Tab-separated table of C-alpha atoms in Angstrom:
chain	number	residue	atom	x	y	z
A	284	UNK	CA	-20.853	19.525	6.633
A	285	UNK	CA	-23.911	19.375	9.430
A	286	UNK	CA	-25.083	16.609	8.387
A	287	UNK	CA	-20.833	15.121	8.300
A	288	UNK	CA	-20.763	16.631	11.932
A	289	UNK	CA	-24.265	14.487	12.769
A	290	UNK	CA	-23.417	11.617	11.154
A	291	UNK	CA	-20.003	11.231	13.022
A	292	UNK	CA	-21.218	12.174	16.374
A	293	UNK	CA	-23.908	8.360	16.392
A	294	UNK	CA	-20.630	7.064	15.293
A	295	UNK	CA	-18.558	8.179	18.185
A	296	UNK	CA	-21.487	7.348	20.632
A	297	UNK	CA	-21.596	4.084	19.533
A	298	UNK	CA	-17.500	3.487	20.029
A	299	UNK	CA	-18.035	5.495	23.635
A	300	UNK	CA	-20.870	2.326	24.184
A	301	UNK	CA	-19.367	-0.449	22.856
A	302	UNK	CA	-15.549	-0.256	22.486
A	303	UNK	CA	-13.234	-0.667	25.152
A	304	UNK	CA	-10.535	2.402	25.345
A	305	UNK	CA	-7.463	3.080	27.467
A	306	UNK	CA	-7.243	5.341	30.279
A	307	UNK	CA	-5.085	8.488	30.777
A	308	UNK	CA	-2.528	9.282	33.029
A	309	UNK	CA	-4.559	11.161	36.156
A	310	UNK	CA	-2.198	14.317	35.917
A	311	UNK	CA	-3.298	15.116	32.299
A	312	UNK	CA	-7.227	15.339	33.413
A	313	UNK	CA	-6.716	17.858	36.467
A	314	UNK	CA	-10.583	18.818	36.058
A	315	UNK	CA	-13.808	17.227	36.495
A	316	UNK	CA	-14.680	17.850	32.795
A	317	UNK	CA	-11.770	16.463	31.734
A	318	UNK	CA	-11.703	13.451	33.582
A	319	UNK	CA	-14.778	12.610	32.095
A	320	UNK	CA	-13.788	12.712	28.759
A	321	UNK	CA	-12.353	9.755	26.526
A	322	UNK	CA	-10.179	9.384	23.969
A	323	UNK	CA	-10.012	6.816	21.580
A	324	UNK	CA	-6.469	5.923	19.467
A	325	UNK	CA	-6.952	4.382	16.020
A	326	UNK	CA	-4.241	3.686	13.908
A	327	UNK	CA	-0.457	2.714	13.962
A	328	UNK	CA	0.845	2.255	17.293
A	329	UNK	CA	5.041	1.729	18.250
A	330	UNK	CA	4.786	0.681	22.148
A	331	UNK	CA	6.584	2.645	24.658
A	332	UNK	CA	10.257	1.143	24.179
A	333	UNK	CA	9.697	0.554	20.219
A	334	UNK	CA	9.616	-3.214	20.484
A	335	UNK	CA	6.223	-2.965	18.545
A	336	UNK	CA	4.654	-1.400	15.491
A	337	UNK	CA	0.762	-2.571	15.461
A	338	UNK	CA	-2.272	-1.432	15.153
A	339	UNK	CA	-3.908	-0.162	18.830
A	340	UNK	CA	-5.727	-2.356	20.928
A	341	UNK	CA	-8.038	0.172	21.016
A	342	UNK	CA	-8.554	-0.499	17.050
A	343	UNK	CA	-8.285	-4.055	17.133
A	344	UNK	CA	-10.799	-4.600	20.276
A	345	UNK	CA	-9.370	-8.109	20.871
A	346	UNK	CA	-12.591	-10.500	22.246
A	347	UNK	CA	-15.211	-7.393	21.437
A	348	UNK	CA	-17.281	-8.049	18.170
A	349	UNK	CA	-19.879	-5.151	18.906
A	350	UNK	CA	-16.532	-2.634	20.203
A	351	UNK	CA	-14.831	-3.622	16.887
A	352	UNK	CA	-18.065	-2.952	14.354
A	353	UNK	CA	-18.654	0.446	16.191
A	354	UNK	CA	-14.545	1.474	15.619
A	355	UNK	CA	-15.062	0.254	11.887
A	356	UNK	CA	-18.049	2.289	11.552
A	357	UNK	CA	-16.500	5.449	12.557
A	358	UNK	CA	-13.021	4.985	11.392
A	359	UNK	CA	-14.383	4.458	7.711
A	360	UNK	CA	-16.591	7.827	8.313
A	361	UNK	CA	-13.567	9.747	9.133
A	362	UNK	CA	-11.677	8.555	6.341
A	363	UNK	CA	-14.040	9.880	3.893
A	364	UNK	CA	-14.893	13.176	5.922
A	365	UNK	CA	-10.742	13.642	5.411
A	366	UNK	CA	-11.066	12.531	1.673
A	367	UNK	CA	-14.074	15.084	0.772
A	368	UNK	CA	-12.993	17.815	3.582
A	369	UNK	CA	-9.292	17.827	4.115
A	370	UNK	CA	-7.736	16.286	1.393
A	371	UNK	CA	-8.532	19.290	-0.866
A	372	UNK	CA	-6.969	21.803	1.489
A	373	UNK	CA	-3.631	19.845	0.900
A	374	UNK	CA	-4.375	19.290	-2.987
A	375	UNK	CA	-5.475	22.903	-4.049
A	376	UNK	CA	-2.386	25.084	-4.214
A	377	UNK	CA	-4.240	28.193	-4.104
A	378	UNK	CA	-6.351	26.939	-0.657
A	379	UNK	CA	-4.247	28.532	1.778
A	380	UNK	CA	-2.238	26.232	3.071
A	381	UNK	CA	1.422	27.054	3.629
A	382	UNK	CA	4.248	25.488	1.371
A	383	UNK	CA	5.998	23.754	3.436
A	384	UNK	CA	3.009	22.048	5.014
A	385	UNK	CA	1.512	21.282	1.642
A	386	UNK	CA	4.796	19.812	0.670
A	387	UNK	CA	5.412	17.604	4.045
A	388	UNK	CA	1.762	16.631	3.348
A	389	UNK	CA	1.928	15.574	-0.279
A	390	UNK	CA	5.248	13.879	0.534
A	391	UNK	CA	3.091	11.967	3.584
A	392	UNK	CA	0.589	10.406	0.820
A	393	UNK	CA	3.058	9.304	-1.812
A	394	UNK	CA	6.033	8.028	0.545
A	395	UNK	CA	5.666	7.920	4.107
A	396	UNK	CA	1.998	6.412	4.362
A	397	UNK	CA	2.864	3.231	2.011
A	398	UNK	CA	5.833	2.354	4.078
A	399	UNK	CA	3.498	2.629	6.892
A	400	UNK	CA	1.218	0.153	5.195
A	401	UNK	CA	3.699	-2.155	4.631
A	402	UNK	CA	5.064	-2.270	8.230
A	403	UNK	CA	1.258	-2.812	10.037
A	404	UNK	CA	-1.470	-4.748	8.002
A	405	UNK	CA	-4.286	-3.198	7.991
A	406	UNK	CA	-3.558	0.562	7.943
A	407	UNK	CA	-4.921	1.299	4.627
A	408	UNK	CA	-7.794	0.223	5.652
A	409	UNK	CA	-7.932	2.459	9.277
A	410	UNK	CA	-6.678	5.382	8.115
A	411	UNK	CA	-6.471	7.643	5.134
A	412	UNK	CA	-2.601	8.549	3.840
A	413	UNK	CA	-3.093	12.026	5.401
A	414	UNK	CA	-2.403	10.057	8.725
A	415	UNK	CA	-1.148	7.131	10.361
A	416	UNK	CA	-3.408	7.576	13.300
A	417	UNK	CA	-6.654	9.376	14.845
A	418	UNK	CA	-7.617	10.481	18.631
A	419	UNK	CA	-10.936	10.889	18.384
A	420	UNK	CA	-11.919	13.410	21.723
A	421	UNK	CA	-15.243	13.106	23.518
A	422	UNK	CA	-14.962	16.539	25.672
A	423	UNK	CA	-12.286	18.989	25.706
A	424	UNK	CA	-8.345	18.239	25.712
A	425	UNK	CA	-6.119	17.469	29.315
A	426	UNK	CA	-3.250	19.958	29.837
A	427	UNK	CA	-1.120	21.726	27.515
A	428	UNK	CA	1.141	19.641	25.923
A	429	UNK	CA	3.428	19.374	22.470
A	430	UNK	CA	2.948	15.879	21.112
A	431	UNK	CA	6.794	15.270	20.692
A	432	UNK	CA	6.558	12.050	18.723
A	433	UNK	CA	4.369	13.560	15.859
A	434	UNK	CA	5.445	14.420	12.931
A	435	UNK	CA	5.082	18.003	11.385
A	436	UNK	CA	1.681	18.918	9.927
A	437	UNK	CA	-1.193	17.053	12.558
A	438	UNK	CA	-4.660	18.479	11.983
A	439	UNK	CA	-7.759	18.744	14.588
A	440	UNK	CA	-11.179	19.068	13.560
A	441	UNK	CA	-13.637	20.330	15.576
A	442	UNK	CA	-16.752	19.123	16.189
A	443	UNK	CA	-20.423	20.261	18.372
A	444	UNK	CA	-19.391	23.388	19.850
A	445	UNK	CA	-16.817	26.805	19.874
A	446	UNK	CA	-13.820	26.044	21.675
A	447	UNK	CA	-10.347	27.933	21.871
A	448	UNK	CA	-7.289	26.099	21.300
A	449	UNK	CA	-4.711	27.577	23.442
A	450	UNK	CA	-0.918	28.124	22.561
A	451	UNK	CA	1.113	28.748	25.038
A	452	UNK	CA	3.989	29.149	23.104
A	453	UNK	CA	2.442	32.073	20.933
A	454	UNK	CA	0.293	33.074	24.071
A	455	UNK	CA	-2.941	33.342	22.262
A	456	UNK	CA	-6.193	31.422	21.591
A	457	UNK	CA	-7.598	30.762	18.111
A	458	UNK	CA	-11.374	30.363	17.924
A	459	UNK	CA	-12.794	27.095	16.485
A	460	UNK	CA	-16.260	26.935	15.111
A	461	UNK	CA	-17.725	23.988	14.903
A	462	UNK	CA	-16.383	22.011	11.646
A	463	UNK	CA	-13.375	24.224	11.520
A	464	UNK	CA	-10.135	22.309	10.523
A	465	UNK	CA	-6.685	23.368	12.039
A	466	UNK	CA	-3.396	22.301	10.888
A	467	UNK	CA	-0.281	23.261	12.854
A	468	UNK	CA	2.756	21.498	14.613
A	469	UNK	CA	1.730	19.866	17.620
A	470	UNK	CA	5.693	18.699	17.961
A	471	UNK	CA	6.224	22.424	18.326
A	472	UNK	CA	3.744	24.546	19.959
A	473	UNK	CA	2.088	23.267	23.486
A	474	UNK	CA	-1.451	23.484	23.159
A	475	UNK	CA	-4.763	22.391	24.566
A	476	UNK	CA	-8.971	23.063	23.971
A	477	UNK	CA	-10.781	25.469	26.293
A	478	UNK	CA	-14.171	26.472	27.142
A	479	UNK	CA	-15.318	29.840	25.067
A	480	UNK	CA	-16.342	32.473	27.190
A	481	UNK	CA	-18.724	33.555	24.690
A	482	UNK	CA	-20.127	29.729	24.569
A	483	UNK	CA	-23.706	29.845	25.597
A	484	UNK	CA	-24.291	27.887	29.204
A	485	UNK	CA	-24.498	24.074	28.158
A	486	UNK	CA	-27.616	22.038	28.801
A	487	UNK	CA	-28.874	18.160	28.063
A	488	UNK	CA	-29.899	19.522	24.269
A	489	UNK	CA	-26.892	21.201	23.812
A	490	UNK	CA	-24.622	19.452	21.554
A	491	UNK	CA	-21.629	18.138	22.919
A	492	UNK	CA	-18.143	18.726	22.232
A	493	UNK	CA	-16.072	16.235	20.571
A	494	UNK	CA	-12.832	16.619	17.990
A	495	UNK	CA	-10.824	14.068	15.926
A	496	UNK	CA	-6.747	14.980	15.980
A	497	UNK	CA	-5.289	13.619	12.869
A	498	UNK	CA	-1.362	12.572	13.146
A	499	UNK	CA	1.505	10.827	11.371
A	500	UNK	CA	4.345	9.599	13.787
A	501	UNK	CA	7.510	10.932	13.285
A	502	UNK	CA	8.973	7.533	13.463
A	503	UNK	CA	7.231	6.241	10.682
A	504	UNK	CA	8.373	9.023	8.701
A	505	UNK	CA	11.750	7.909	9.398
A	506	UNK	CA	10.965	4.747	8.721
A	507	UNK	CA	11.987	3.420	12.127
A	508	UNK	CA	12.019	-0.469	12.232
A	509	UNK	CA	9.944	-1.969	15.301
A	510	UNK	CA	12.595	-3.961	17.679
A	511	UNK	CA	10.076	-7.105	17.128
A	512	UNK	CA	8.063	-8.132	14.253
A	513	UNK	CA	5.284	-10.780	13.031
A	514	UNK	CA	5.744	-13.586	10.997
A	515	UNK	CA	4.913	-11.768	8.091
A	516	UNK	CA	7.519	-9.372	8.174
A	517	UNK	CA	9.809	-12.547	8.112
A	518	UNK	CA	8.161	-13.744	5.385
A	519	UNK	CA	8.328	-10.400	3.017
A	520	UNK	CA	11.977	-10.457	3.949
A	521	UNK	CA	12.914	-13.659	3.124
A	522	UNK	CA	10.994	-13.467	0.303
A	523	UNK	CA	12.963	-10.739	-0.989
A	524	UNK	CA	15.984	-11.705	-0.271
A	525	UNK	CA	15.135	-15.079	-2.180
A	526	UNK	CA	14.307	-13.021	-5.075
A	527	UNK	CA	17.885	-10.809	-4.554
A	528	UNK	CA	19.742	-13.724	-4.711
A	529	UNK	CA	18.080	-15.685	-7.400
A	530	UNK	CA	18.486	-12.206	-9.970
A	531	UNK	CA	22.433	-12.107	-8.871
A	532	UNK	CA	22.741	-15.641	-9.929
A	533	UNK	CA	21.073	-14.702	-13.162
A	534	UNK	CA	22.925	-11.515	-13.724
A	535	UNK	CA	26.149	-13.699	-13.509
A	536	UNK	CA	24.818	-16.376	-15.547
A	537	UNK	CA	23.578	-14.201	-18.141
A	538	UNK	CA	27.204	-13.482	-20.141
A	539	UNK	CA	28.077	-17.144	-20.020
A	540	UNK	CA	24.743	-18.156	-20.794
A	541	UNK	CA	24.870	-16.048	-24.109
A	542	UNK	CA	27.825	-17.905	-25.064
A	543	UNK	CA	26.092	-20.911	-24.566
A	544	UNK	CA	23.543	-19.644	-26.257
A	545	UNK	CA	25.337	-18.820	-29.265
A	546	UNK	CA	27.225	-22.267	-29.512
A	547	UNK	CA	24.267	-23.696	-29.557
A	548	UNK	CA	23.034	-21.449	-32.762
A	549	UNK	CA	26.340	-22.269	-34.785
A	550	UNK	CA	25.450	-26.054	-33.212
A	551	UNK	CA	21.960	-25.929	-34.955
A	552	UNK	CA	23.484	-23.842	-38.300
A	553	UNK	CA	26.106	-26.891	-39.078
A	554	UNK	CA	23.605	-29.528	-38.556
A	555	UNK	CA	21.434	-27.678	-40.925
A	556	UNK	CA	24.021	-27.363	-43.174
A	557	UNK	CA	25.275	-31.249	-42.284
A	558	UNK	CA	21.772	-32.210	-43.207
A	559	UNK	CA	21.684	-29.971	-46.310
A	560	UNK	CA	24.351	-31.668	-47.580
A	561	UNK	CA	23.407	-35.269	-46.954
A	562	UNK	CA	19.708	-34.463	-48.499
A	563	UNK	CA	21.688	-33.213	-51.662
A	564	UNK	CA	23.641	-36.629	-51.476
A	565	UNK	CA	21.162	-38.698	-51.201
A	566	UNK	CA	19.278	-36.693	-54.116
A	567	UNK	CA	22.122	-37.485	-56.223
A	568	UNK	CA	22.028	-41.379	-55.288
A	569	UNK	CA	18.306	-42.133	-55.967
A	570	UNK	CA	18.913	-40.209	-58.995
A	571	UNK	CA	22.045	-42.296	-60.347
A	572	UNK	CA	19.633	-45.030	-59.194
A	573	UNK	CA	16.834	-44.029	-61.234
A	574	UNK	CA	18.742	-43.528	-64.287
A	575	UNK	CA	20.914	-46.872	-64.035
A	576	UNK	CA	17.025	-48.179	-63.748
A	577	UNK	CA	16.027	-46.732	-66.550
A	578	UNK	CA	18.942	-47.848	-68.502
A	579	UNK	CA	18.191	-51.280	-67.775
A	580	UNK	CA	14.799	-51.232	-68.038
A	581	UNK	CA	15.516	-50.192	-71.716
A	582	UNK	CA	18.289	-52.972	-72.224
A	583	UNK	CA	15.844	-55.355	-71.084
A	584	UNK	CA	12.951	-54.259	-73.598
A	585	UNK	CA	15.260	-54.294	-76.196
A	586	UNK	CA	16.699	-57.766	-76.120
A	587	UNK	CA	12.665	-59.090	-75.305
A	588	UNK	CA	11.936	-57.273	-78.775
A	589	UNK	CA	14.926	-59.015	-80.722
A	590	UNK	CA	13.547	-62.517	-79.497
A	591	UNK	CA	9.636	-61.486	-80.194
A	592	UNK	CA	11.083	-60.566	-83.530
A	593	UNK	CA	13.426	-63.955	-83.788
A	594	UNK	CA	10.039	-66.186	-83.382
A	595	UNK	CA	8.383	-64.205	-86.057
A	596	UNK	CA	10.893	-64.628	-88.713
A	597	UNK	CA	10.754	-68.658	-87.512
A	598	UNK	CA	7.355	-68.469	-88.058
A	599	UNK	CA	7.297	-66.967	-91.425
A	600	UNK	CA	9.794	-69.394	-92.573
């Protein structure tokens, strides 16, 4: 997982280079640390009032070709660090993970992420089904906070150096090592990433701290309906509904059209047997045909032999 931890980190530097990123409010980065770090949003967005459910500008990077080929780089790295790395802790019954989180989480991949897909083009492509989004963390998180619009089950991953996640609620710190994976309710418990004490004093070749918070909005798993919607939403629905209607007017064609249907055999059956009949007819004519031929044919050799045998008597004479 070093090498994972590597790999992502010339990823994230690249996004921190090229790709443009939003801003956060100034009272969640009350220190000088934390107003230095960034973080990036990739994924499913709904705006503030729920007019819109799109991917983030921060994944799209509208007018940036270089911001947009560093995001795909490192969004497609994550999504196979979660397939090899987390995936199995929500597959393998026996890895730990509670029930009820293993449960939510199964039921996230089968149900919840395809109805995401539907709703924002693209997503499948972002973000593995274990989330509909990513904040990926240069530095170390603003102030505690419960992320009220995510679902149960989000998941942080730790990258570069120890840190202590902080929960208020519980008031107590859980150590992360670097590459540990936590998964807990961020909807519930207010949290935020601290400085270890026991982290040795950082210097330009230390490695720096970064994270990647994986979340599924709770809307989505309600299947909450943006207020506004593209052109191919419109499209999908009219689309079905053309296909609704045209199956109803089948369904009540159907009876009437087996009647038809079976007229038509009994139609077919009485011309067959129509046209048995006239074949046997006609058999019968050419046949009383043939034989009146016949008959005459033999009248007629008969009377030429009486006169053939006429002139041979004259001739005899």
């Amino acid at each position: 997982m070093a090498s994972d931890s590597k790999e992502g980190r010339k990823y994230l530097e690249e996004v921190i280079r090229k790709a443009t990123w939003k801003k956060h409010l100034v009272s969640s980065r009350r220190q000088p640390d934390q107003r230095s770090s960034r973080h990036y949003h990739f994924g499913a967005w709904y705006d503030l009032f729920g007019n819109n459910l799109t991917l983030t500008s921060e994944t799209i990077q509208r007018s940036n070709e270089a911001g947009k080929a560093a995001v795909a780089d490192f969004c497609i790295w994550f999504k196979n660090f979660a397939k090899h790395k987390i995936l199995p802790l929500v597959i393998d019954p026996s890895s730990g993970l509670c029930p009820e989180f293993h449960s939510k989480l199964n039921d996230r991949m089968e149900v919840h992420f395809p109805w995401a897909a539907r709703k924002v083009p693209g997503l499948q492509k972002v973000c593995h089904p274990l989330y509909s989004t990513i904040a990926a963390i240069n530095g170390l998180s603003g102030k505690a906070h419960r992320d009220l619009k995510d679902a149960d089950g989000s998941m942080l991953v730790n990258f570069g150096q120890t840190v202590l996640l902080e929960l208020s609620n519980l008031n107590c710190c859980i150590k992360l090592q670097p590459l540990d994976i936590v998964i807990f309710r961020t909807n519930l418990l207010k949290h935020r990433t601290i400085e270890s004490p026991n982290q040795p004093k950082v210097n330009r070749l230390s490695p720096v701290r970064w994270a990647v918070a994986c979340f599924f909005r709770k809307a989505l798993e309600l299947k909450k309906e943006p207020k506004r919607h593209d052109i191919l939403f419109y499209m999908d629905r009219a689309e079905e509904e053309y296909e609704s209607r045209r199956n109803q007017k089948n369904r009540r064609r159907k009876p009437k059209q087996a009647k038809n249907d079976l007229l038509e055999a009994k139609n077919e059956e009485n011309k067959d047997k129509q046209r048995y009949i006239m074949g046997a007819k006609q058999f019968e004519e050419e046949a009383r045909e043939l034989q009146q031929d016949g008959q005459q044919s033999r009248s007629e050799d008969s009377a030429q032999a009486q006169r053939r045998s006429v002139r041979l008597q004259k001739r005899n004479k």
